PDB file of C-alpha atoms in Angstrom:
ATOM      1  CA  MET T   1     137.822 130.453  70.783  1.00 65.00           C
ATOM      2  CA  THR T   2     138.332 134.404  71.697  1.00 77.00           C
ATOM      3  CA  THR T   3     141.569 135.674  71.566  1.00 90.00           C
ATOM      4  CA  PRO T   4     143.121 138.399  73.905  1.00 87.00           C
ATOM      5  CA  GLN T   5     142.474 140.646  71.051  1.00 91.00           C
ATOM      6  CA  SER T   6     139.268 139.921  70.191  1.00 92.00           C
ATOM      7  CA  ASN T   7     138.675 140.320  73.869  1.00 93.00           C
ATOM      8  CA  ALA T   8     140.244 143.048  74.835  1.00 93.00           C
ATOM      9  CA  GLN T   9     138.564 144.968  71.577  1.00 94.00           C
ATOM     10  CA  ALA T  10     134.999 143.528  72.205  1.00 95.00           C
ATOM     11  CA  LEU T  11     135.627 144.828  76.089  1.00 95.00           C
ATOM     12  CA  LYS T  12     136.458 148.424  74.167  1.00 95.00           C
ATOM     13  CA  ASP T  13     133.641 149.028  72.355  1.00 94.00           C
ATOM     14  CA  THR T  14     131.213 147.829  75.315  1.00 96.00           C
ATOM     15  CA  LEU T  15     133.136 150.347  77.686  1.00 94.00           C
ATOM     16  CA  GLN T  16     132.440 152.938  74.383  1.00 91.00           C
ATOM     17  CA  ASP T  17     129.698 152.227  73.958  1.00 93.00           C
ATOM     18  CA  TYR T  18     128.326 152.919  78.170  1.00 92.00           C
ATOM     19  CA  ASN T  19     130.342 155.882  78.069  1.00 88.00           C
ATOM     20  CA  TYR T  20     128.470 157.391  75.279  1.00 87.00           C
ATOM     21  CA  HIS T  21     125.132 156.826  77.056  1.00 88.00           C
ATOM     22  CA  TYR T  22     126.435 158.579  80.225  1.00 85.00           C
ATOM     23  CA  TYR T  23     128.470 160.826  79.517  1.00 77.00           C
ATOM     24  CA  VAL T  24     126.640 162.649  76.171  1.00 77.00           C
ATOM     25  CA  MET T  25     123.425 161.132  76.601  1.00 80.00           C
ATOM     26  CA  ASP T  26     123.347 161.457  80.619  1.00 77.00           C
ATOM     27  CA  ASP T  27     121.573 157.671  80.333  1.00 85.00           C
ATOM     28  CA  PRO T  28     123.652 155.762  82.101  1.00 88.00           C
ATOM     29  CA  LYS T  29     123.261 151.776  80.542  1.00 92.00           C
ATOM     30  CA  VAL T  30     124.738 150.183  83.448  1.00 93.00           C
ATOM     31  CA  PRO T  31     124.667 150.380  86.833  1.00 90.00           C
ATOM     32  CA  ASP T  32     128.523 152.265  88.092  1.00 87.00           C
ATOM     33  CA  ALA T  33     129.100 148.288  89.778  1.00 89.00           C
ATOM     34  CA  GLU T  34     128.807 147.252  85.685  1.00 93.00           C
ATOM     35  CA  TYR T  35     131.008 149.286  84.082  1.00 92.00           C
ATOM     36  CA  ASP T  36     133.619 149.440  86.829  1.00 91.00           C
ATOM     37  CA  ARG T  37     133.757 144.601  86.585  1.00 94.00           C
ATOM     38  CA  VAL T  38     134.227 145.444  82.924  1.00 94.00           C
ATOM     39  CA  PHE T  39     136.852 148.636  82.893  1.00 94.00           C
ATOM     40  CA  ARG T  40     138.583 146.848  85.394  1.00 93.00           C
ATOM     41  CA  GLU T  41     138.741 143.415  82.732  1.00 94.00           C
ATOM     42  CA  LEU T  42     139.930 145.520  80.266  1.00 95.00           C
ATOM     43  CA  LYS T  43     143.104 146.865  82.301  1.00 93.00           C
ATOM     44  CA  THR T  44     144.200 144.169  83.922  1.00 93.00           C
ATOM     45  CA  LEU T  45     143.885 142.607  80.394  1.00 94.00           C
ATOM     46  CA  GLU T  46     145.899 145.640  78.578  1.00 92.00           C
ATOM     47  CA  GLN T  47     148.484 144.890  81.814  1.00 92.00           C
ATOM     48  CA  GLU T  48     149.261 141.211  81.314  1.00 93.00           C
ATOM     49  CA  SER T  49     149.408 142.409  77.206  1.00 91.00           C
ATOM     50  CA  PRO T  50     150.735 145.660  76.796  1.00 90.00           C
ATOM     51  CA  GLU T  51     150.942 145.394  73.106  1.00 92.00           C
ATOM     52  CA  LEU T  52     146.656 145.355  73.271  1.00 90.00           C
ATOM     53  CA  ILE T  53     146.808 149.027  74.701  1.00 89.00           C
ATOM     54  CA  THR T  54     145.357 151.812  72.179  1.00 87.00           C
ATOM     55  CA  LEU T  55     145.270 155.877  72.389  1.00 81.00           C
ATOM     56  CA  ASP T  56     141.546 155.178  72.169  1.00 83.00           C
ATOM     57  CA  SER T  57     141.138 152.620  74.498  1.00 88.00           C
ATOM     58  CA  PRO T  58     138.308 153.718  77.602  1.00 88.00           C
ATOM     59  CA  THR T  59     141.306 152.985  80.345  1.00 87.00           C
ATOM     60  CA  GLN T  60     143.613 155.973  78.216  1.00 82.00           C
ATOM     61  CA  ARG T  61     141.624 158.669  78.672  1.00 76.00           C
ATOM     62  CA  VAL T  62     137.933 160.362  80.532  1.00 68.00           C
ATOM     63  CA  GLY T  63     134.347 161.197  79.210  1.00 64.00           C
ATOM     64  CA  ASP T  64     133.496 160.878  75.752  1.00 61.00           C
ATOM     65  CA  LYS T  65     132.854 163.397  72.916  1.00 61.00           C
ATOM     66  CA  PRO T  66     130.072 166.253  74.375  1.00 56.00           C
ATOM     67  CA  LEU T  67     126.966 166.795  72.708  1.00 59.00           C
ATOM     68  CA  ASN T  68     127.216 169.338  68.962  1.00 61.00           C
ATOM     69  CA  GLU T  69     124.897 171.714  70.152  1.00 61.00           C
ATOM     70  CA  PHE T  70     127.366 173.138  72.979  1.00 63.00           C
ATOM     71  CA  SER T  71     129.443 175.728  72.445  1.00 70.00           C
ATOM     72  CA  GLN T  72     133.768 173.600  73.500  1.00 74.00           C
ATOM     73  CA  VAL T  73     136.164 175.702  75.271  1.00 75.00           C
ATOM     74  CA  ALA T  74     139.958 174.116  76.689  1.00 79.00           C
ATOM     75  CA  HIS T  75     140.346 173.242  80.408  1.00 78.00           C
ATOM     76  CA  LYS T  76     143.099 175.216  81.670  1.00 79.00           C
ATOM     77  CA  VAL T  77     144.246 172.307  83.311  1.00 76.00           C
ATOM     78  CA  PRO T  78     142.733 168.500  82.176  1.00 76.00           C
ATOM     79  CA  MET T  79     140.108 167.222  84.072  1.00 75.00           C
ATOM     80  CA  LEU T  80     140.993 163.903  84.687  1.00 72.00           C
ATOM     81  CA  SER T  81     139.485 161.248  86.615  1.00 71.00           C
ATOM     82  CA  LEU T  82     141.378 158.763  89.605  1.00 71.00           C
ATOM     83  CA  ASP T  83     141.681 154.938  89.041  1.00 73.00           C
ATOM     84  CA  ASN T  84     138.890 153.485  91.592  1.00 78.00           C
ATOM     85  CA  VAL T  85     140.778 151.389  94.390  1.00 82.00           C
ATOM     86  CA  PHE T  86     138.834 147.995  95.852  1.00 84.00           C
ATOM     87  CA  ASN T  87     141.256 146.739  98.165  1.00 89.00           C
ATOM     88  CA  HIS T  88     144.393 147.501 100.550  1.00 92.00           C
ATOM     89  CA  ASP T  89     146.996 146.374  97.935  1.00 93.00           C
ATOM     90  CA  GLU T  90     145.617 148.987  95.584  1.00 90.00           C
ATOM     91  CA  LEU T  91     145.553 151.669  97.893  1.00 90.00           C
ATOM     92  CA  LEU T  92     149.077 151.117  98.815  1.00 92.00           C
ATOM     93  CA  ALA T  93     149.776 151.146  95.207  1.00 92.00           C
ATOM     94  CA  PHE T  94     148.354 154.433  94.372  1.00 90.00           C
ATOM     95  CA  ASP T  95     150.265 155.782  97.220  1.00 91.00           C
ATOM     96  CA  LYS T  96     153.255 154.244  95.819  1.00 92.00           C
ATOM     97  CA  ARG T  97     152.664 156.002  92.457  1.00 90.00           C
ATOM     98  CA  ILE T  98     151.678 159.797  94.086  1.00 89.00           C
ATOM     99  CA  LYS T  99     154.833 159.611  96.088  1.00 92.00           C
ATOM    100  CA  GLU T 100     156.750 158.557  93.233  1.00 92.00           C
ATOM    101  CA  ARG T 101     155.359 161.312  91.325  1.00 88.00           C
ATOM    102  CA  LEU T 102     156.078 163.690  93.946  1.00 89.00           C
ATOM    103  CA  GLU T 103     159.625 162.577  94.241  1.00 92.00           C
ATOM    104  CA  ARG T 104     158.903 161.955  98.615  1.00 90.00           C
ATOM    105  CA  SER T 105     158.974 159.519 100.205  1.00 90.00           C
ATOM    106  CA  ASP T 106     157.718 160.798 103.745  1.00 92.00           C
ATOM    107  CA  GLU T 107     154.184 159.747 105.242  1.00 92.00           C
ATOM    108  CA  LEU T 108     151.051 161.462 102.547  1.00 91.00           C
ATOM    109  CA  GLU T 109     148.303 162.768 104.553  1.00 91.00           C
ATOM    110  CA  TYR T 110     144.789 161.922 102.351  1.00 87.00           C
ATOM    111  CA  VAL T 111     141.676 162.894 102.420  1.00 82.00           C
ATOM    112  CA  CYS T 112     139.337 160.540 101.312  1.00 78.00           C
ATOM    113  CA  GLU T 113     135.817 161.461 100.704  1.00 74.00           C
ATOM    114  CA  PRO T 114     132.520 158.709  99.438  1.00 74.00           C
ATOM    115  CA  LYS T 115     132.055 158.730  95.533  1.00 70.00           C
ATOM    116  CA  LEU T 116     129.163 160.299  94.860  1.00 70.00           C
ATOM    117  CA  ASP T 117     127.719 159.477  91.700  1.00 69.00           C
ATOM    118  CA  GLY T 118     126.580 162.369  89.317  1.00 70.00           C
ATOM    119  CA  LEU T 119     127.915 165.107  86.981  1.00 71.00           C
ATOM    120  CA  ALA T 120     131.817 166.320  86.938  1.00 77.00           C
ATOM    121  CA  VAL T 121     131.699 169.800  86.741  1.00 79.00           C
ATOM    122  CA  SER T 122     134.142 173.214  86.675  1.00 81.00           C
ATOM    123  CA  LEU T 123     133.570 176.420  87.862  1.00 84.00           C
ATOM    124  CA  MET T 124     134.947 179.671  86.780  1.00 85.00           C
ATOM    125  CA  TYR T 125     134.400 182.976  88.990  1.00 90.00           C
ATOM    126  CA  GLU T 126     135.773 185.719  88.232  1.00 89.00           C
ATOM    127  CA  ASP T 127     135.804 187.931  91.235  1.00 90.00           C
ATOM    128  CA  GLY T 128     133.837 186.241  92.901  1.00 87.00           C
ATOM    129  CA  LEU T 129     130.915 185.936  90.239  1.00 88.00           C
ATOM    130  CA  LEU T 130     130.663 182.715  88.914  1.00 83.00           C
ATOM    131  CA  VAL T 131     131.379 183.416  84.932  1.00 84.00           C
ATOM    132  CA  GLN T 132     131.226 179.574  83.611  1.00 82.00           C
ATOM    133  CA  ALA T 133     129.682 176.454  84.336  1.00 80.00           C
ATOM    134  CA  ALA T 134     130.887 173.397  82.045  1.00 79.00           C
ATOM    135  CA  THR T 135     130.839 169.650  82.506  1.00 77.00           C
ATOM    136  CA  ARG T 136     134.283 167.803  82.292  1.00 73.00           C
ATOM    137  CA  GLY T 137     133.353 166.371  78.441  1.00 71.00           C
ATOM    138  CA  ASP T 138     136.211 164.440  76.841  1.00 69.00           C
ATOM    139  CA  GLY T 139     138.762 165.911  80.235  1.00 66.00           C
ATOM    140  CA  GLN T 140     140.272 168.283  77.333  1.00 68.00           C
ATOM    141  CA  THR T 141     137.349 170.441  75.919  1.00 63.00           C
ATOM    142  CA  PHE T 142     134.334 170.845  77.779  1.00 52.00           C
ATOM    143  CA  PRO T 143     130.673 171.932  76.464  1.00 49.00           C
TER     144      PRO T 143
END
């Protein structure tokens, strides 16, 4: 019989392996739908038992360590990821969180685009010229 703690650790280990293959090796191990399923299972478990949340949990960060071959520079603004929304209730909860953070109660207008799988990049221009292109890395530093 598995305990919630051992189940959470197994899910974290699985997601860390998936993250390594996706973010570092650029060779996803599983389809996005499977990753999302495991991620949501861990997130639900952590919401039900907050004592299982750890700083290294995949629910608490984005990406993975970049390859050592790349030089690293700190992002000026952290490059984070939004939670997925799969139903109307989750969309309403997202809207509520945004309004609370913005300290607004009026209606907000959103622009939504389909999610396309691919590389998240940060591009820096100076005087209209591209001076740096980088991946998201771990969200704090990038190669």
